[in-house]
Short mmCIF file of C-alpha atoms in Angstrom, two decimals:
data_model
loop_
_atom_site.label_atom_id
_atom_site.label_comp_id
_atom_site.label_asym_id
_atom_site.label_seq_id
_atom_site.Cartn_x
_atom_site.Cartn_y
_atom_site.Cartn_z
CA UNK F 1 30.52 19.21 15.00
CA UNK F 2 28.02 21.92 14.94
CA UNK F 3 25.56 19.91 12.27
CA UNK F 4 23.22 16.83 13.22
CA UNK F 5 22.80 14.29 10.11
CA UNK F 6 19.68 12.04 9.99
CA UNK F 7 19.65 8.95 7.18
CA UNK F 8 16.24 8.04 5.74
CA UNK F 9 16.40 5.09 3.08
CA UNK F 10 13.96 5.73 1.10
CA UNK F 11 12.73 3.53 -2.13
CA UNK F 12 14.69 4.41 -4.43
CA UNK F 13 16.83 7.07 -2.84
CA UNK F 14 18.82 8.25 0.71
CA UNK F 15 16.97 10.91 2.29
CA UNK F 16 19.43 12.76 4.21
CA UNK F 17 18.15 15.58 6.75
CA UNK F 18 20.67 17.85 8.14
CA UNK F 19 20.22 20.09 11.17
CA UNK F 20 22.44 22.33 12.98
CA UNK F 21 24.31 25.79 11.91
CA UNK F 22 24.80 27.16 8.58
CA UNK F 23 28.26 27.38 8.01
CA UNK F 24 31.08 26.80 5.04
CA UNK F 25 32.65 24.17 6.76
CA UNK F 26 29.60 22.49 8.06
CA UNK F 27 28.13 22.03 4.50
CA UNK F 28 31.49 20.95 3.54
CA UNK F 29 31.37 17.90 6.03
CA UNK F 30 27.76 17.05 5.86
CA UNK F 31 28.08 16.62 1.74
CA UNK F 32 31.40 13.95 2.30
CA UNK F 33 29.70 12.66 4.83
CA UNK F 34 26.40 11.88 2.35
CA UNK F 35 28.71 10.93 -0.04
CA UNK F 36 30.41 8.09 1.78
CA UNK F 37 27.45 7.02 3.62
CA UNK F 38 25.84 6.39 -0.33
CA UNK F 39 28.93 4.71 -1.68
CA UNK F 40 28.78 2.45 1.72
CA UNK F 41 25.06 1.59 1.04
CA UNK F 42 25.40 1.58 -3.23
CA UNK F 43 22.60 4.15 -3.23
CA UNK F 44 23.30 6.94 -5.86
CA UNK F 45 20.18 8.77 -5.24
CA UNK F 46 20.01 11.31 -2.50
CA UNK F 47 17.65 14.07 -1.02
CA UNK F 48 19.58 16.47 1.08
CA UNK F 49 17.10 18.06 3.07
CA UNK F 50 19.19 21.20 4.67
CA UNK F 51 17.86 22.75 7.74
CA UNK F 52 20.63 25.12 8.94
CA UNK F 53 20.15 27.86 11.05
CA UNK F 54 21.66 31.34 10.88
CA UNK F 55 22.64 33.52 8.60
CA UNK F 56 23.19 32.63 4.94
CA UNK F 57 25.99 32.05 3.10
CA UNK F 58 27.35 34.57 0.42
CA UNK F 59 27.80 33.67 -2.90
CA UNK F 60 31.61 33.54 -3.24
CA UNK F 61 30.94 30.69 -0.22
CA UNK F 62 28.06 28.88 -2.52
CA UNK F 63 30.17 28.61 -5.28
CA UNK F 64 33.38 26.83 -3.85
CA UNK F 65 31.09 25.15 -2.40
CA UNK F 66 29.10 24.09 -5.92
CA UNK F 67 32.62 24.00 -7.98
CA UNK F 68 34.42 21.56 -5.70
CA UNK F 69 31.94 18.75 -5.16
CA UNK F 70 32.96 17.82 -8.73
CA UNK F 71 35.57 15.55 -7.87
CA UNK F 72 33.62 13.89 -5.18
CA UNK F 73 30.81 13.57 -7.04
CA UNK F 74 31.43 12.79 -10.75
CA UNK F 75 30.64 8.84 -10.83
CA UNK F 76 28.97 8.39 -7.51
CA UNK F 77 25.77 10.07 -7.60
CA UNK F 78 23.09 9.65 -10.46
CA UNK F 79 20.78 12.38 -8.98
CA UNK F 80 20.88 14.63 -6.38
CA UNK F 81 17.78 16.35 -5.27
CA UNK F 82 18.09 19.49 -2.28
CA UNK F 83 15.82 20.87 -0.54
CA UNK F 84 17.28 24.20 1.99
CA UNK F 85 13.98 25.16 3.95
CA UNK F 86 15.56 28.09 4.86
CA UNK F 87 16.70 29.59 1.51
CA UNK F 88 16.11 33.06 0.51
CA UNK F 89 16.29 34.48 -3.10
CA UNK F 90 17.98 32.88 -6.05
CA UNK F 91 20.97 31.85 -4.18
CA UNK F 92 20.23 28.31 -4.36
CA UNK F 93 19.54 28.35 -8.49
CA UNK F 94 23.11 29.83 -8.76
CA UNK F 95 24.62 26.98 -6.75
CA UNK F 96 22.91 24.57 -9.12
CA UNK F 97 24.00 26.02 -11.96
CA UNK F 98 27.50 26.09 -10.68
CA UNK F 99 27.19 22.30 -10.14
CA UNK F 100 25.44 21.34 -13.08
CA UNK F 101 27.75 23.36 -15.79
CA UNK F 102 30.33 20.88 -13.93
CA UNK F 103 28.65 17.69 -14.28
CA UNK F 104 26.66 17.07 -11.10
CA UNK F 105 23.48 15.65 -11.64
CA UNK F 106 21.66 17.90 -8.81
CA UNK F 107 18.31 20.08 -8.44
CA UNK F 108 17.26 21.95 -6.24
CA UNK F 109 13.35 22.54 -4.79
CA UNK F 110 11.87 24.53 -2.29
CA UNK F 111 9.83 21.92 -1.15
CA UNK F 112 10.88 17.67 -0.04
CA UNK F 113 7.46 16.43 -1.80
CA UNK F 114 8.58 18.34 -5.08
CA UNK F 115 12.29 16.41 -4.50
CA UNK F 116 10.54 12.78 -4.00
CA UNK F 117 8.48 13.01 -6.73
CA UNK F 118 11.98 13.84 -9.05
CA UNK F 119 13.42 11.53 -7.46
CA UNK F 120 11.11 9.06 -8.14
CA UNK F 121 10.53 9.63 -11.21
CA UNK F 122 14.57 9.43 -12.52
CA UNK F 123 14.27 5.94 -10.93
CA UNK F 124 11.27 5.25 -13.28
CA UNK F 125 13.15 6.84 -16.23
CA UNK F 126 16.61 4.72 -15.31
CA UNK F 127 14.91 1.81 -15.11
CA UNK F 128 13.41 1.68 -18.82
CA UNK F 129 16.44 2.83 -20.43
CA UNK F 130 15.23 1.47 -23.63
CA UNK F 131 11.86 2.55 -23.56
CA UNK F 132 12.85 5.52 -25.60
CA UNK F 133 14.44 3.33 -28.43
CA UNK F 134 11.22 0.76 -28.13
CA UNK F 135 8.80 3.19 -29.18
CA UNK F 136 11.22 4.55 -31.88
CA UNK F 137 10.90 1.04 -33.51
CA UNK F 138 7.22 0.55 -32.82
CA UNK F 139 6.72 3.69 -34.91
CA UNK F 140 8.67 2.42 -38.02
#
C-alpha cells in the first residue's frame, strides 16, 4: 500500500486525510476504504482531504474514477466534501461533475476550511428539514 489514511471524527462529519502517491489504484482503495470505515461508524458525512504526491492523473483516469463510485456510494453518503491540495486546473470540477450527473452528493474545494464550513452547514440544513415548509405556513 503506497497511500497512508488518517481518520478525524469530526462533529458532524469523518475527516479523512490521505497521504502517499497519486495513483489510479491508490484512489481506488483509499475511497472503499472511507466508505466502509463510514458505514462501520454510521457517519455519512466525509471530508477527503487528498494529499498525493506525483504526477496527476489524466482525465480518462478521473472519470472511471468519478463514474464508478456510483454503486458504492448511492445510499451511503449524504455529502461528500474533497479537498486535493495538490490539484492543478479544472480537473477536479470535471470529476465532480462526473459524480454528481450520477447521483453522488460530492463537492469539491481548494481549501479544508471552505469543506468544514459545507459540511457544517448541510448538517444544519438536514437537521431542520421542515424549516422550509414552517415558514411557508407562517407566511399564509
Amino acid at each position: 500500500m503506497s497511500y497512508k489514511l488518517t481518520l478525524e471524527q469530526g462533529p458532524a462529519y469523518l475527516h479523512a486525510i490521505v497521504t502517499g502517491y497519486n495513483s489510479k489504484d491508490n484512489v481506488m482503495r483509499y475511497l472503499e476504504e472511507i466508505r466502509q470505515e463510514c458505514v462501520a461508524r454510521g457517519c455519512f458525512r466525509v471530508l477527503i482531504e487528498e494529499r498525493f504526491e506525483g504526477p496527476r492523473l489524466d482525465t480518462i483516469d478521473v472519470f472511471q474514477i468519478a463514474a464508478s463510485g456510483r454503486d458504492r456510494a448511492l445510499g451511503v453518503f449524504q455529502a461528500i466534501a474533497y479537498v486535493d491540495v495538490n490539484a492543478v486546473g479544472d480537473l477536479m470540477q470535471f470529476a465532480e461533475t462526473v459524480a454528481v450527473n450520477r447521483g453522488i452528493p460530492v463537492r469539491v474545494f481548494s481549501a479544508v476550511a471552505d469543506a468544514k464550513k459545507w459540511l457544517l452547514d448541510q448538517e444544519s440544513k438536514a437537521s431542520k428539514p421542515n424549516a422550509r415548509a414552517d415558514m411557508d405556513k407562517q407566511l399564509r
